[in-house]
Coordinates of C-alpha atoms in Angstrom, one line a residue:
M1 CA 0.0 -0.1 0.0
A2 CA 1.2 3.6 -0.7
S3 CA 2.4 5.6 2.1
K4 CA 1.0 8.8 3.3
L5 CA 3.7 10.4 1.1
L6 CA 1.4 9.1 -1.9
Q7 CA -1.3 11.0 -0.7
I8 CA -2.9 13.2 -3.6
K9 CA -2.5 16.8 -3.3
A10 CA -3.3 18.0 -7.1
I11 CA -3.9 16.4 -10.4
S12 CA -2.9 17.9 -13.9
G13 CA -5.8 19.2 -16.0
H14 CA -8.2 18.4 -13.5
A15 CA -11.2 20.9 -12.9
G16 CA -12.2 21.5 -9.4
V17 CA -10.9 19.5 -6.3
A18 CA -8.6 16.7 -7.0
P19 CA -10.3 13.3 -5.9
G20 CA -8.8 11.9 -2.8
A21 CA -7.0 15.1 -1.8
N22 CA -6.6 15.9 1.9
M23 CA -8.2 12.6 2.6
S24 CA -6.6 10.1 4.8
R25 CA -7.1 6.2 4.8
D26 CA -5.0 5.2 8.0
Y27 CA -8.1 4.6 10.1
D28 CA -10.0 0.9 9.9
V29 CA -11.8 1.2 6.7
C30 CA -14.8 -0.8 5.6
K31 CA -16.9 -1.3 2.6
L32 CA -20.7 -1.3 3.3
V33 CA -22.8 -3.5 1.2
D34 CA -26.6 -2.7 1.5
T35 CA -28.3 -5.7 -0.1
T36 CA -31.7 -4.3 -0.1
T37 CA -30.9 -1.5 -2.7
C38 CA -28.4 -3.6 -5.1
I39 CA -30.1 -3.9 -8.7
G40 CA -27.7 -6.6 -10.0
C41 CA -26.3 -4.0 -12.6
K42 CA -23.0 -5.6 -12.4
A43 CA -21.2 -2.2 -12.6
C44 CA -19.1 -3.2 -9.7
E45 CA -18.1 -6.3 -11.5
V46 CA -16.9 -4.4 -14.7
A47 CA -15.1 -1.6 -12.6
C48 CA -13.1 -4.3 -10.5
L49 CA -11.8 -5.9 -13.9
E50 CA -11.2 -2.6 -15.6
W51 CA -9.1 -1.1 -12.4
N52 CA -7.0 -4.5 -12.1
G53 CA -6.3 -5.0 -15.6
Y54 CA -8.3 -8.3 -16.3
D55 CA -10.1 -9.4 -19.2
F56 CA -13.8 -10.6 -19.3
Q57 CA -14.0 -14.6 -19.7
P58 CA -16.5 -17.0 -21.5
T59 CA -18.8 -18.2 -19.1
T60 CA -21.9 -20.8 -18.9
F61 CA -25.6 -20.1 -18.6
D62 CA -27.2 -21.5 -15.4
N63 CA -30.7 -20.1 -15.7
T64 CA -29.6 -17.0 -13.5
Y65 CA -28.6 -13.6 -14.3
Q66 CA -25.3 -14.5 -12.4
T67 CA -22.3 -13.6 -14.7
M68 CA -20.0 -16.4 -13.5
P69 CA -20.6 -19.7 -11.6
D70 CA -18.1 -18.6 -9.1
T71 CA -15.2 -16.0 -8.4
S72 CA -11.7 -17.1 -9.7
W73 CA -8.2 -15.8 -9.7
N74 CA -9.1 -13.3 -12.1
Y75 CA -12.8 -12.4 -11.2
W76 CA -12.7 -11.3 -7.6
N77 CA -16.2 -9.4 -7.5
L78 CA -19.4 -11.6 -8.4
I79 CA -23.0 -10.7 -8.0
R80 CA -24.7 -14.0 -6.6
F81 CA -28.5 -14.0 -7.4
D82 CA -30.7 -16.2 -5.5
E83 CA -34.6 -16.4 -6.1
H84 CA -36.3 -17.0 -2.8
V85 CA -40.0 -17.8 -2.1
N86 CA -41.3 -16.2 1.1
E87 CA -43.5 -17.7 3.8
D88 CA -46.3 -15.8 2.2
G89 CA -45.8 -17.1 -1.1
S90 CA -44.3 -14.1 -2.4
F91 CA -41.1 -13.9 -4.4
S92 CA -37.7 -12.1 -3.6
W93 CA -34.8 -11.4 -5.5
L94 CA -31.8 -11.7 -3.3
M95 CA -28.6 -10.2 -4.8
R96 CA -25.3 -10.1 -2.8
K97 CA -22.1 -8.8 -3.9
D98 CA -19.3 -11.5 -3.1
Q99 CA -15.8 -10.8 -2.3
C100 CA -12.9 -11.0 0.2
M101 CA -14.5 -9.8 3.5
H102 CA -10.9 -8.8 5.1
C103 CA -11.6 -10.3 8.2
E104 CA -10.1 -8.9 11.4
D105 CA -8.9 -12.2 12.3
P106 CA -8.0 -13.8 8.8
G107 CA -8.0 -17.2 8.3
C108 CA -6.0 -17.2 5.1
L109 CA -3.2 -15.1 7.0
A110 CA -3.2 -17.6 9.8
A111 CA -2.8 -20.6 7.6
C112 CA -0.3 -19.4 5.2
P113 CA 3.5 -20.5 5.8
A114 CA 5.2 -18.4 3.3
D115 CA 6.9 -15.6 4.9
G116 CA 5.4 -12.1 3.7
A117 CA 3.0 -13.7 1.0
I118 CA -0.1 -12.1 3.1
V119 CA -0.2 -9.1 4.6
Q120 CA -2.8 -7.1 6.6
Y121 CA -2.4 -3.4 6.9
E122 CA -3.3 -1.4 10.1
N123 CA -6.5 -0.2 8.3
G124 CA -7.9 -3.6 8.1
I125 CA -7.1 -4.5 4.5
V126 CA -6.0 -8.0 4.0
D127 CA -3.7 -8.2 0.8
F128 CA -1.6 -10.9 -1.1
N129 CA 2.2 -10.7 -2.3
Q130 CA 2.1 -13.0 -5.2
A131 CA 6.0 -12.6 -5.5
N132 CA 6.1 -14.5 -2.0
C133 CA 3.3 -17.0 -2.5
I134 CA 4.6 -20.6 -2.8
G135 CA 1.2 -21.9 -4.1
C136 CA 0.5 -24.3 -1.2
Q137 CA -3.0 -23.3 -1.1
Y138 CA -3.2 -23.3 2.5
C139 CA -4.9 -20.1 2.4
V140 CA -7.8 -21.7 0.6
T141 CA -8.3 -23.9 3.3
G142 CA -8.0 -21.4 6.0
C143 CA -10.6 -18.9 4.8
P144 CA -14.3 -19.7 5.8
F145 CA -15.7 -17.7 2.8
N146 CA -14.1 -19.6 -0.2
I147 CA -12.5 -16.6 -1.3
P148 CA -8.7 -17.0 -2.4
K149 CA -8.5 -18.5 -5.8
F150 CA -5.2 -20.6 -7.2
N151 CA -4.1 -19.7 -10.7
P152 CA -2.8 -23.2 -12.2
T153 CA -0.6 -21.6 -14.8
T154 CA 1.4 -19.1 -12.5
K155 CA 0.9 -21.0 -9.1
K156 CA 0.0 -18.2 -7.3
V157 CA -3.3 -17.4 -5.2
F158 CA -5.3 -14.3 -5.9
K159 CA -8.1 -12.4 -4.3
C160 CA -10.0 -9.0 -3.7
T161 CA -7.4 -6.3 -2.7
L162 CA -10.1 -3.7 -1.6
C163 CA -8.1 -1.7 -4.0
S164 CA -5.5 -1.3 -1.7
D165 CA -3.7 0.8 -4.3
R166 CA -6.6 3.3 -4.5
V167 CA -7.2 3.3 -0.9
G168 CA -3.3 3.9 0.0
A169 CA -3.6 7.3 -2.4
G170 CA -6.9 8.4 -0.4
L171 CA -9.5 7.0 -3.0
E172 CA -12.2 4.7 -2.7
P173 CA -12.4 1.2 -4.4
A174 CA -13.3 1.0 -7.9
C175 CA -16.6 -0.8 -7.2
I176 CA -17.6 1.7 -4.8
K177 CA -17.2 4.4 -7.5
A178 CA -19.3 2.4 -10.2
C179 CA -22.3 1.8 -7.9
P180 CA -25.2 4.0 -9.6
T181 CA -27.7 2.9 -6.6
G182 CA -25.7 3.9 -3.7
C183 CA -25.9 0.5 -2.0
L184 CA -22.2 0.6 -1.6
H185 CA -20.3 3.0 0.8
F186 CA -16.9 3.3 2.1
G187 CA -15.4 4.8 5.0
S188 CA -14.5 4.0 8.6
K189 CA -15.5 1.1 10.3
E190 CA -17.5 3.1 13.0
D191 CA -18.9 5.2 10.4
M192 CA -20.2 2.2 8.3
K193 CA -21.7 0.2 11.3
D194 CA -23.6 3.5 12.4
L195 CA -24.9 3.8 9.0
A196 CA -25.8 0.1 8.6
N197 CA -27.4 0.0 11.8
K198 CA -29.6 3.0 10.7
R199 CA -30.7 1.4 7.7
A200 CA -31.5 -2.0 9.3
T201 CA -33.5 -0.1 11.8
Q202 CA -35.3 1.8 8.9
L203 CA -36.2 -1.4 7.3
R204 CA -37.6 -2.9 10.4
E205 CA -39.7 0.0 11.5
H206 CA -41.0 1.0 7.9
T207 CA -41.0 -2.2 5.8
A208 CA -42.1 -5.8 6.2
H209 CA -38.4 -6.9 6.7
Q210 CA -38.8 -7.4 10.5
N211 CA -35.6 -9.3 10.6
A212 CA -33.4 -6.8 8.7
G213 CA -29.9 -6.6 10.4
V214 CA -26.2 -6.0 9.8
Y215 CA -23.8 -9.1 9.0
D216 CA -20.3 -8.6 10.7
P217 CA -19.4 -12.0 12.1
E218 CA -17.7 -12.3 15.4
G219 CA -16.5 -15.5 14.8
V220 CA -13.6 -13.9 12.5
G221 CA -13.4 -10.9 14.8
G222 CA -15.8 -8.7 12.5
T223 CA -15.1 -7.9 8.8
H224 CA -14.1 -4.8 6.8
V225 CA -16.8 -5.7 4.4
I226 CA -20.2 -5.6 6.0
Y227 CA -23.8 -6.2 5.0
V228 CA -27.5 -4.9 5.5
L229 CA -29.5 -8.2 5.0
H230 CA -33.3 -8.1 4.8
D231 CA -33.0 -11.2 6.9
I232 CA -30.0 -11.4 9.4
N233 CA -31.2 -14.7 10.8
N234 CA -30.7 -16.6 7.4
P235 CA -27.4 -15.0 5.8
E236 CA -27.2 -18.5 3.8
K237 CA -30.0 -17.4 1.5
Y238 CA -27.9 -14.9 0.0
G239 CA -25.6 -16.9 -1.9
G240 CA -24.4 -19.3 0.7
L241 CA -23.0 -16.3 3.1
P242 CA -22.1 -18.6 6.4
K243 CA -24.0 -18.0 9.2
N244 CA -21.2 -18.5 12.1
P245 CA -17.9 -18.3 10.1
T246 CA -14.8 -19.1 11.9
V247 CA -11.2 -20.2 10.9
N248 CA -10.7 -24.0 10.5
P249 CA -9.8 -25.4 14.0
M250 CA -7.1 -27.7 12.3
V251 CA -5.6 -24.3 11.0
R252 CA -5.3 -23.1 14.7
L253 CA -3.9 -26.5 15.8
W254 CA -1.4 -26.7 13.0
K255 CA 0.0 -23.5 13.5
G256 CA -0.1 -23.7 17.2
P257 CA 0.4 -26.6 19.5
L258 CA 1.4 -29.1 16.5
K259 CA 3.9 -26.6 15.3
W260 CA 5.6 -26.4 18.9
I261 CA 5.4 -30.2 19.5
G262 CA 7.3 -31.0 16.1
G263 CA 9.9 -28.4 17.1
L264 CA 10.6 -30.1 20.4
G265 CA 10.2 -33.4 18.7
M266 CA 13.0 -32.7 16.5
I267 CA 14.9 -31.4 19.1
F268 CA 14.8 -34.4 21.4
G269 CA 15.4 -36.4 18.1
A270 CA 18.8 -34.6 17.9
V271 CA 19.8 -35.1 21.7
G272 CA 19.0 -38.6 21.2
I273 CA 21.4 -39.3 18.3
A274 CA 23.9 -37.1 20.0
F275 CA 23.5 -39.3 23.1
H276 CA 23.5 -42.5 21.3
Y277 CA 27.0 -41.6 19.2
L278 CA 28.5 -40.6 22.6
R279 CA 27.4 -43.9 24.4
Y280 CA 28.0 -46.3 22.0
G281 CA 30.2 -44.7 19.3
P282 CA 29.9 -44.8 15.3
K283 CA 28.9 -48.2 13.8
E284 CA 31.3 -50.6 12.6
A285 CA 31.4 -53.3 9.9
E286 CA 31.4 -56.5 11.1
I287 CA 33.4 -59.3 9.3
H288 CA 31.6 -62.6 8.8
P289 CA 33.6 -66.1 8.4
G290 CA 33.4 -65.6 4.9
G291 CA 35.0 -62.6 4.5
D292 CA 31.9 -60.4 3.8
R293 CA 31.6 -57.1 5.8
E294 CA 28.2 -55.9 7.1
R295 CA 27.4 -52.7 8.4
N296 CA 25.3 -52.9 11.9

């Protein structure tokens, strides 16, 4: 991420105030996705591809308006479409913008064994450094949201960066700039949670969505991408959003107790070998009656 030295002061040939001028993103940042006002236009998908320099890809028709079956190593932002029949028989079209959640306690980072391949910035953004990635894909196992995707050609893993390059320069992520309905917001975590709670309260008090709420799961310490949902009790209806996401306990075990136990085992093994050598000396060859030599 760019340092404060890269904060924009002026832009050549630009009328008015320079975008991002005098803006700081050194606080906890957050993206708010209000699913109740998303129209599924996919402008965010286009903006993500264009900003990150990826091309559109051939896809398959699965009888929905969903662009791709899933996110991929070069498709980080996907609107998921779900057709839902309510209890009263009415029909709802639930749309959710799917991307990296930038967890406060990121499972990908906990699982990664490669030095410097995954970083978490002070402002909450979790970013990948492909130059240090060894392609082991443990980050895929560690993520409760199934976000990191492997590129079989380069043997590297990719995901949404929350436009860390833009945010570092005081700008908003590209998807935020492209949204035409205002369902996407970006700012400090505190401000976004306040805005999200006000919207959820508005839905409960003035619409039929009595279960409206804010999705910011505690199982991963909260996230830096939060949602306003019509029905907070059933987030799975929104493209399989996990209800209680947590980091895989095997990752905790492997990077914690098992790592230390393995280290201690190696130390005791080396001590045992040294003790055996000092006590019994080196192995010597035995000479059999026929003259053959055998090591023991």
